[in-house]
mmCIF file of C-alpha atoms in Angstrom:
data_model
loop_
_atom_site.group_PDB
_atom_site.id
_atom_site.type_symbol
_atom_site.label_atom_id
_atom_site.label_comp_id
_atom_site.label_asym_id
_atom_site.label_seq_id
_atom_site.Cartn_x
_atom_site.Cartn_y
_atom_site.Cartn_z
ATOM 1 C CA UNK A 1 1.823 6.559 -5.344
ATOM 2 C CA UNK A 2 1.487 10.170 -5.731
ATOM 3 C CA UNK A 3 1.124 12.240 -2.240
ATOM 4 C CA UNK A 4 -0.654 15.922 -3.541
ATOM 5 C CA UNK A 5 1.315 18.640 -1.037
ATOM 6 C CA UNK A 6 -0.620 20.793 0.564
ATOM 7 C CA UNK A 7 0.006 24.259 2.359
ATOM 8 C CA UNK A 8 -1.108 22.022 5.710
ATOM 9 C CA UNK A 9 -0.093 19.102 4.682
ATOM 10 C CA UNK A 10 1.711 17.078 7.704
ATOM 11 C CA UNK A 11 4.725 15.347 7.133
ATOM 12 C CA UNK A 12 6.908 12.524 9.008
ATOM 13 C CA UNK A 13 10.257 11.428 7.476
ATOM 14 C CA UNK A 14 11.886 8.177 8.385
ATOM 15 C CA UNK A 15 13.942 9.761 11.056
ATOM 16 C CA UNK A 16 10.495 11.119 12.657
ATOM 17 C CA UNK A 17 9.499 7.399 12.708
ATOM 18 C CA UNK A 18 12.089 5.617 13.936
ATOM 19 C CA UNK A 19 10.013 5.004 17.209
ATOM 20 C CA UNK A 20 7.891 3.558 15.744
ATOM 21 C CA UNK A 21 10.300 1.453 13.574
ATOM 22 C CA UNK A 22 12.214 0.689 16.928
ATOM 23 C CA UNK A 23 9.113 -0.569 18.559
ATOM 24 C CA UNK A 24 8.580 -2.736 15.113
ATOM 25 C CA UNK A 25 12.208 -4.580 15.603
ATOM 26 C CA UNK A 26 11.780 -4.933 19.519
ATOM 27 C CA UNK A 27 8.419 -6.806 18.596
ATOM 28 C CA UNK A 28 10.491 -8.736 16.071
ATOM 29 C CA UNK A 29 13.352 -9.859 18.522
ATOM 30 C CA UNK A 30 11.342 -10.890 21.276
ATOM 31 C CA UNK A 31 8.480 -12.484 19.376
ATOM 32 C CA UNK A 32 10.399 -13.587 15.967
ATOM 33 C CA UNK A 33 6.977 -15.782 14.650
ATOM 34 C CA UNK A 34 4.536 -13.568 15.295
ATOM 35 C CA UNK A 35 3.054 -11.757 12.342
ATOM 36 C CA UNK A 36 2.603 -8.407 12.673
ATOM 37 C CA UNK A 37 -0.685 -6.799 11.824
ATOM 38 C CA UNK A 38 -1.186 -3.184 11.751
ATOM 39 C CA UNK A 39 -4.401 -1.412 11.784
ATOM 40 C CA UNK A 40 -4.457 1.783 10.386
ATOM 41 C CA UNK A 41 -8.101 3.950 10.894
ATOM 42 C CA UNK A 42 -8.665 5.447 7.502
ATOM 43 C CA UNK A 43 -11.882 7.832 6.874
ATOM 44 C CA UNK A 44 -14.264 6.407 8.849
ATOM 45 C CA UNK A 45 -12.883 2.626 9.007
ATOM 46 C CA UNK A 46 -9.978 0.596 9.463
ATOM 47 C CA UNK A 47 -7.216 -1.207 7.305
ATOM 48 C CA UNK A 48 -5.679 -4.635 8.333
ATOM 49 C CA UNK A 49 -3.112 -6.097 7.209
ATOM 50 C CA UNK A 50 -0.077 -8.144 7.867
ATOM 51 C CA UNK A 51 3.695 -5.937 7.834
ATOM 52 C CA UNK A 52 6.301 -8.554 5.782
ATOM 53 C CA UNK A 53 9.245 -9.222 6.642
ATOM 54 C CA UNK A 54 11.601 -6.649 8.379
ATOM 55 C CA UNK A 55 9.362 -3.719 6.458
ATOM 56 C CA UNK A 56 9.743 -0.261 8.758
ATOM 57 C CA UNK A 57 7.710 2.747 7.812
ATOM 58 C CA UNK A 58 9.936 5.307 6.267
ATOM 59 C CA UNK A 59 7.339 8.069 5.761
ATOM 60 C CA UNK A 60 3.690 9.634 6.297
ATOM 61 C CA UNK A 61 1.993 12.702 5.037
ATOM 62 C CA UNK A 62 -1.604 13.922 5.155
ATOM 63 C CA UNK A 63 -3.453 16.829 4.409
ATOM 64 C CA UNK A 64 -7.249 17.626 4.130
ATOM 65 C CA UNK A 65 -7.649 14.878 1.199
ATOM 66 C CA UNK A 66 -5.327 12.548 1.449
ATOM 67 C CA UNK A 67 -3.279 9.738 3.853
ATOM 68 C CA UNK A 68 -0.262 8.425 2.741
ATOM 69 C CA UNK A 69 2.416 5.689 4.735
ATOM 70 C CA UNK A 70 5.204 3.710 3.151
ATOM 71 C CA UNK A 71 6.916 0.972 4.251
ATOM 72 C CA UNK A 72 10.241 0.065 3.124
ATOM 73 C CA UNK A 73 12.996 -2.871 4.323
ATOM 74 C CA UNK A 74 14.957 -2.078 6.880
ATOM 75 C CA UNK A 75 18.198 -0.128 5.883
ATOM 76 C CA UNK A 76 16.427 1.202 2.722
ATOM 77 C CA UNK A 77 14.494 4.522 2.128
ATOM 78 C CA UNK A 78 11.804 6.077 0.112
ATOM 79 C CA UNK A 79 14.442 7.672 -2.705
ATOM 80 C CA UNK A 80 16.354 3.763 -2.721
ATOM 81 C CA UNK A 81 14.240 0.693 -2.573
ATOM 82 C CA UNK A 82 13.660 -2.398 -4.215
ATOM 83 C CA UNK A 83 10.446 -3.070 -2.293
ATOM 84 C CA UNK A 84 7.418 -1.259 -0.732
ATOM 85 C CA UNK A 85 4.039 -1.052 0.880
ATOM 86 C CA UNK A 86 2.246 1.838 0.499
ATOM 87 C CA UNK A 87 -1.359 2.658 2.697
ATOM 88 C CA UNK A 88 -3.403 5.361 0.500
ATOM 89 C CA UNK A 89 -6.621 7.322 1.535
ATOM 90 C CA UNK A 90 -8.091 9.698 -0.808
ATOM 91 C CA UNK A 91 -11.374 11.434 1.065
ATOM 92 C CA UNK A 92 -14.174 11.674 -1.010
ATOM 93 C CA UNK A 93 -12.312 9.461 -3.740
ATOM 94 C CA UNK A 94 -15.254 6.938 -3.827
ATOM 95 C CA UNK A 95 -17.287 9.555 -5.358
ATOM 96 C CA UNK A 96 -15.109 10.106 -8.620
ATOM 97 C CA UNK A 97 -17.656 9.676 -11.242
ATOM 98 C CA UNK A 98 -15.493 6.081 -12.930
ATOM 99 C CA UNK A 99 -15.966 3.032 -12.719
ATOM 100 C CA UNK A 100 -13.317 0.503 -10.794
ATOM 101 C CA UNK A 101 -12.160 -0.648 -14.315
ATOM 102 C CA UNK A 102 -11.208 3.022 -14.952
ATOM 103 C CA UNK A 103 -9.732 3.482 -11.599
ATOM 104 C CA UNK A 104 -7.491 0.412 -12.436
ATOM 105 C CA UNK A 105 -6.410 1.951 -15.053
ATOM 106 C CA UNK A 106 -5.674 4.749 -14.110
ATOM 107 C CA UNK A 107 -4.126 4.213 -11.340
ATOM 108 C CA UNK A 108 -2.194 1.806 -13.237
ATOM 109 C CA UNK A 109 -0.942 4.092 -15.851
ATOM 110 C CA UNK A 110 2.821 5.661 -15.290
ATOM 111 C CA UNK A 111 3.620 8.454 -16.943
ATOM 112 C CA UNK A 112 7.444 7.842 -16.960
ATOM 113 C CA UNK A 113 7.293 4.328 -18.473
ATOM 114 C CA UNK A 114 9.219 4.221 -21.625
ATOM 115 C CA UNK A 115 9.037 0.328 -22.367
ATOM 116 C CA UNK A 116 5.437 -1.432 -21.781
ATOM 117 C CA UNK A 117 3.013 -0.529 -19.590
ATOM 118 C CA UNK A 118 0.612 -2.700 -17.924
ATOM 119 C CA UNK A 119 -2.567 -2.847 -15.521
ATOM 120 C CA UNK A 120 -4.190 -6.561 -14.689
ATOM 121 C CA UNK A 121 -7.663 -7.009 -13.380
ATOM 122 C CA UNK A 122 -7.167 -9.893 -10.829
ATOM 123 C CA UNK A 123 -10.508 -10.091 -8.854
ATOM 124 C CA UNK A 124 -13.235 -7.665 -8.029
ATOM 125 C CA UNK A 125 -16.269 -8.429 -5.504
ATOM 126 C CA UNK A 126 -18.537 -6.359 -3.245
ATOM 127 C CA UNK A 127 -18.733 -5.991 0.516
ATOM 128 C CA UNK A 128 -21.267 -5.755 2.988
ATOM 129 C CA UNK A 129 -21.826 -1.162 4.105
ATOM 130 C CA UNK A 130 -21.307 -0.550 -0.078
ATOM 131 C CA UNK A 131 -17.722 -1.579 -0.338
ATOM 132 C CA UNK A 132 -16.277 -3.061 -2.813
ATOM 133 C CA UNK A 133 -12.547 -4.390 -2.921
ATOM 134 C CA UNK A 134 -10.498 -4.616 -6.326
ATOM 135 C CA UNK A 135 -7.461 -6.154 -6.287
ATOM 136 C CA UNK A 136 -4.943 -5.788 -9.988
ATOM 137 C CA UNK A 137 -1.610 -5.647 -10.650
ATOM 138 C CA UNK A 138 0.042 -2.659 -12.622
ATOM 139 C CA UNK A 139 3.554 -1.652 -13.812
ATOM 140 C CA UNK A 140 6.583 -0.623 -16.199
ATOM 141 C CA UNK A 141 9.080 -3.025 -17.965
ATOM 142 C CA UNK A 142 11.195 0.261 -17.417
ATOM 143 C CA UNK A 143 10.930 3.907 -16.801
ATOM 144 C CA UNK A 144 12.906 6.693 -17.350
ATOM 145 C CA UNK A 145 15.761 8.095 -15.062
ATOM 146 C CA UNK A 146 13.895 10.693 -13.432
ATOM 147 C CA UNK A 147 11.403 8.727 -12.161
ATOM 148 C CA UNK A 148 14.410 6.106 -11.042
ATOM 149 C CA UNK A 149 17.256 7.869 -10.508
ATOM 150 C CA UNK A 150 17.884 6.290 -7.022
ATOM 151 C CA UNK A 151 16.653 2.821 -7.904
ATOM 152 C CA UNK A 152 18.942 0.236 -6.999
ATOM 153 C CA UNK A 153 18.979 -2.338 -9.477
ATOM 154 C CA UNK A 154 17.552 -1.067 -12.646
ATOM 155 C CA UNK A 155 14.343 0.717 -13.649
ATOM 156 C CA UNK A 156 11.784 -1.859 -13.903
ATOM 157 C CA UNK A 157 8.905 -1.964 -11.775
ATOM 158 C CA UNK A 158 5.242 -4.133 -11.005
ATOM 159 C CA UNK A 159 2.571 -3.003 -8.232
ATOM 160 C CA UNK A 160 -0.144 -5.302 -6.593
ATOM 161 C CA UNK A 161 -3.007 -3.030 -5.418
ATOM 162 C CA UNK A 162 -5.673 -3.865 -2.714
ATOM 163 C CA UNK A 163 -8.582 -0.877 -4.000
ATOM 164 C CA UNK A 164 -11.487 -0.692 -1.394
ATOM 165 C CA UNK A 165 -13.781 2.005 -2.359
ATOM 166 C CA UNK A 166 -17.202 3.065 -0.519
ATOM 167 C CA UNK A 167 -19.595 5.372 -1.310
ATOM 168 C CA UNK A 168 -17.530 8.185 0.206
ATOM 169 C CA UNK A 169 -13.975 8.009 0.585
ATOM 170 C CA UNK A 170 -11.164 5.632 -1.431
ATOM 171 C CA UNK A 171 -8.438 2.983 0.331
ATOM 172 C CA UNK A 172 -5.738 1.478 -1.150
ATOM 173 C CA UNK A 173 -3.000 -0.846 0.282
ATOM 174 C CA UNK A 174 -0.053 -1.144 -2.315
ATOM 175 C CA UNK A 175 3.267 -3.493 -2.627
ATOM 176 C CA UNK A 176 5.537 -2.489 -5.370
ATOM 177 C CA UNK A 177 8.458 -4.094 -6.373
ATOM 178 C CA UNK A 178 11.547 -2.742 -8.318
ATOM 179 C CA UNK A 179 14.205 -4.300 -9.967
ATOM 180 C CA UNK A 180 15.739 -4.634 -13.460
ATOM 181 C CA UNK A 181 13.825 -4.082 -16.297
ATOM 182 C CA UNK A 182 11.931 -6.738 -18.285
ATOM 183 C CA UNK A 183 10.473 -7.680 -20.906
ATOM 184 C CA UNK A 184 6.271 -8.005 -21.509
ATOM 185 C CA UNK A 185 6.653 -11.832 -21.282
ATOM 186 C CA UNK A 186 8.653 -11.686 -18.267
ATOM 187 C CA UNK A 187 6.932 -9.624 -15.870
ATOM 188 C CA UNK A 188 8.259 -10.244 -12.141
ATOM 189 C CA UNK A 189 5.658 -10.927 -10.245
ATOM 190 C CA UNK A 190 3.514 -14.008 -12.003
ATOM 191 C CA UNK A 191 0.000 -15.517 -10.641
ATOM 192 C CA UNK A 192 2.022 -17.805 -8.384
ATOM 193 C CA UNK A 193 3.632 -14.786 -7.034
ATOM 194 C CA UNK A 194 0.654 -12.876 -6.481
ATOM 195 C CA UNK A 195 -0.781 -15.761 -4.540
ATOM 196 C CA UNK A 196 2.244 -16.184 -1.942
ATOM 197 C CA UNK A 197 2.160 -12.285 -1.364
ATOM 198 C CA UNK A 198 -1.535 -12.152 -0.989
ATOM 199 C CA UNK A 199 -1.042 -15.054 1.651
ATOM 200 C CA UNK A 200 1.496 -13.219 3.173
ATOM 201 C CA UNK A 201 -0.168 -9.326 3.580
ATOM 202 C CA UNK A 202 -3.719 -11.176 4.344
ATOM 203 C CA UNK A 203 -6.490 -10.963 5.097
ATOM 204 C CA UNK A 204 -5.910 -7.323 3.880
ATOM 205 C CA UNK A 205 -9.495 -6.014 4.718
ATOM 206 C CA UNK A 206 -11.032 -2.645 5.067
ATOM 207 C CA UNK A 207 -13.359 -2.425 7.916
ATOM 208 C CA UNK A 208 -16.090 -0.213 9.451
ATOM 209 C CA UNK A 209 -17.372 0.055 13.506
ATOM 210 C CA UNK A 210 -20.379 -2.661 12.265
ATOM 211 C CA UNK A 211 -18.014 -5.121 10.429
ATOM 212 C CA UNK A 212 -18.461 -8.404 11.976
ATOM 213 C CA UNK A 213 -16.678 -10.580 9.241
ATOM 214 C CA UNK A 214 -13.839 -12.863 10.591
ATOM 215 C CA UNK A 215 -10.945 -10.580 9.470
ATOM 216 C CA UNK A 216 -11.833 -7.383 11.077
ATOM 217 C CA UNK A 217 -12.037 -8.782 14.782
ATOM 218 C CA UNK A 218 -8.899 -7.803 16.856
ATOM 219 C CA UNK A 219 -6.109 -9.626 16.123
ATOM 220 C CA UNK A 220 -3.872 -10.789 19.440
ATOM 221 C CA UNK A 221 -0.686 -9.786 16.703
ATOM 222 C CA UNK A 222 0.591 -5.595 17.311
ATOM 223 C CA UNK A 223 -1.611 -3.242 16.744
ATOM 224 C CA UNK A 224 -0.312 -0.114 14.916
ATOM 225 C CA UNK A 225 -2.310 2.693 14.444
ATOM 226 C CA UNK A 226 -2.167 6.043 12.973
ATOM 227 C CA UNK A 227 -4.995 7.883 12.734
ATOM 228 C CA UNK A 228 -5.765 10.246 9.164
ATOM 229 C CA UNK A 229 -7.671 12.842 9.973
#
């Protein structure tokens, strides 16, 4: 996802995080099954939802409109990974006059992709204080160098996208996964995919102070936050 930079735009690079990253792997050594969910206040609310695997942020930037963390395996990096979760805030991007369809698509859309190019409604539903939560799928069979240059693996790439959008501000909780390319009939990340990983990051939720459902109560896993202002 695209970060916008911005004359006062704050910026953390992985080696600004490793405390953070550290704190992450103690958590992992001394508790080894216990998921780790991070709760990140975003705009007015809160996002939840499970870190995978050995996943260690690797960078952060905000400015007056936008929020962005990524989270990459351990030993990788933001110029060389083959997988990624990605926390976006856009202020004020609930009030973009399009509909969630459009959003999908657009947000879908990649301008380097040189084979096909793909965006997959998977579920849309509305939430209690105006919220509504979209979740598709989007990607490239392959993309061109510049946009992959540091890849490992190949060029290909598919993205599935948690969109919560109020009447305000937009959220968005990405994984993306690289690899090589493919063809349209052999995208990498099928519906039984999609469920495992959905398993896996859930219950991603977006909630406000008044939220009362299930998934926004405190969890007893670590709580991680980082505040956008």
């Amino acid at each position: 996802m695209t970060f916008v930079t911005h004359a006062h735009a704050q910026i953390l690079d992985q080696a600004q995080l490793e405390p953070e990253a550290k704190m992450l792997r103690d958590i992992r050594v001394k508790e080894p099954d216990r998921s780790l969910s991070l709760s990140v206040p975003l705009y007015g609310g809160i996002l939840k939802f499970n870190l995978i695997d050995d996943f260690e942020p690797a960078f952060q930037a905000q400015n007056a409109r936008q929020f962005i963390k990524e989270y990459v395996p351990a030993g990788e990096t933001v110029k060389n990974w083959t997988r990624m979760l990605t926390v976006l805030a856009i202020r004020n991007g609930g009030q973009i006059p399009r509909s969630n369809q459009e959003m999908v698509e657009t947000f879908g859309a990649s301008r380097q992709c040189t084979g096909h190019a793909f965006s997959r409604l998977i579920s849309e539903e509305s939430r209690d204080h105006g919220l509504s939560l979209t979740i598709f799928t989007s990607g490239c069979g392959e993309n061109t160098g510049a946009a992959y240059q540091d890849a490992i693996g190949g060029t290909g790439e598919q993205n599935l996208i948690f969109m919560f959008r109020d009447p305000a501000h937009l959220q968005m909780l990405q994984y993306a996964e690289r690899g090589k390319s493919f063809a349209e009939s052999d995208e990498p990340l099928g519906s039984e995919e999609i469920e495992v990983l959905r398993t896996r990051l859930g219950p991603v939720a977006f909630c406000v102070p008044a939220d009362s459902a299930v998934e926004c109560q405190t969890s007893r896993a670590a709580e991680i936050l980082r505040k956008a202002q």
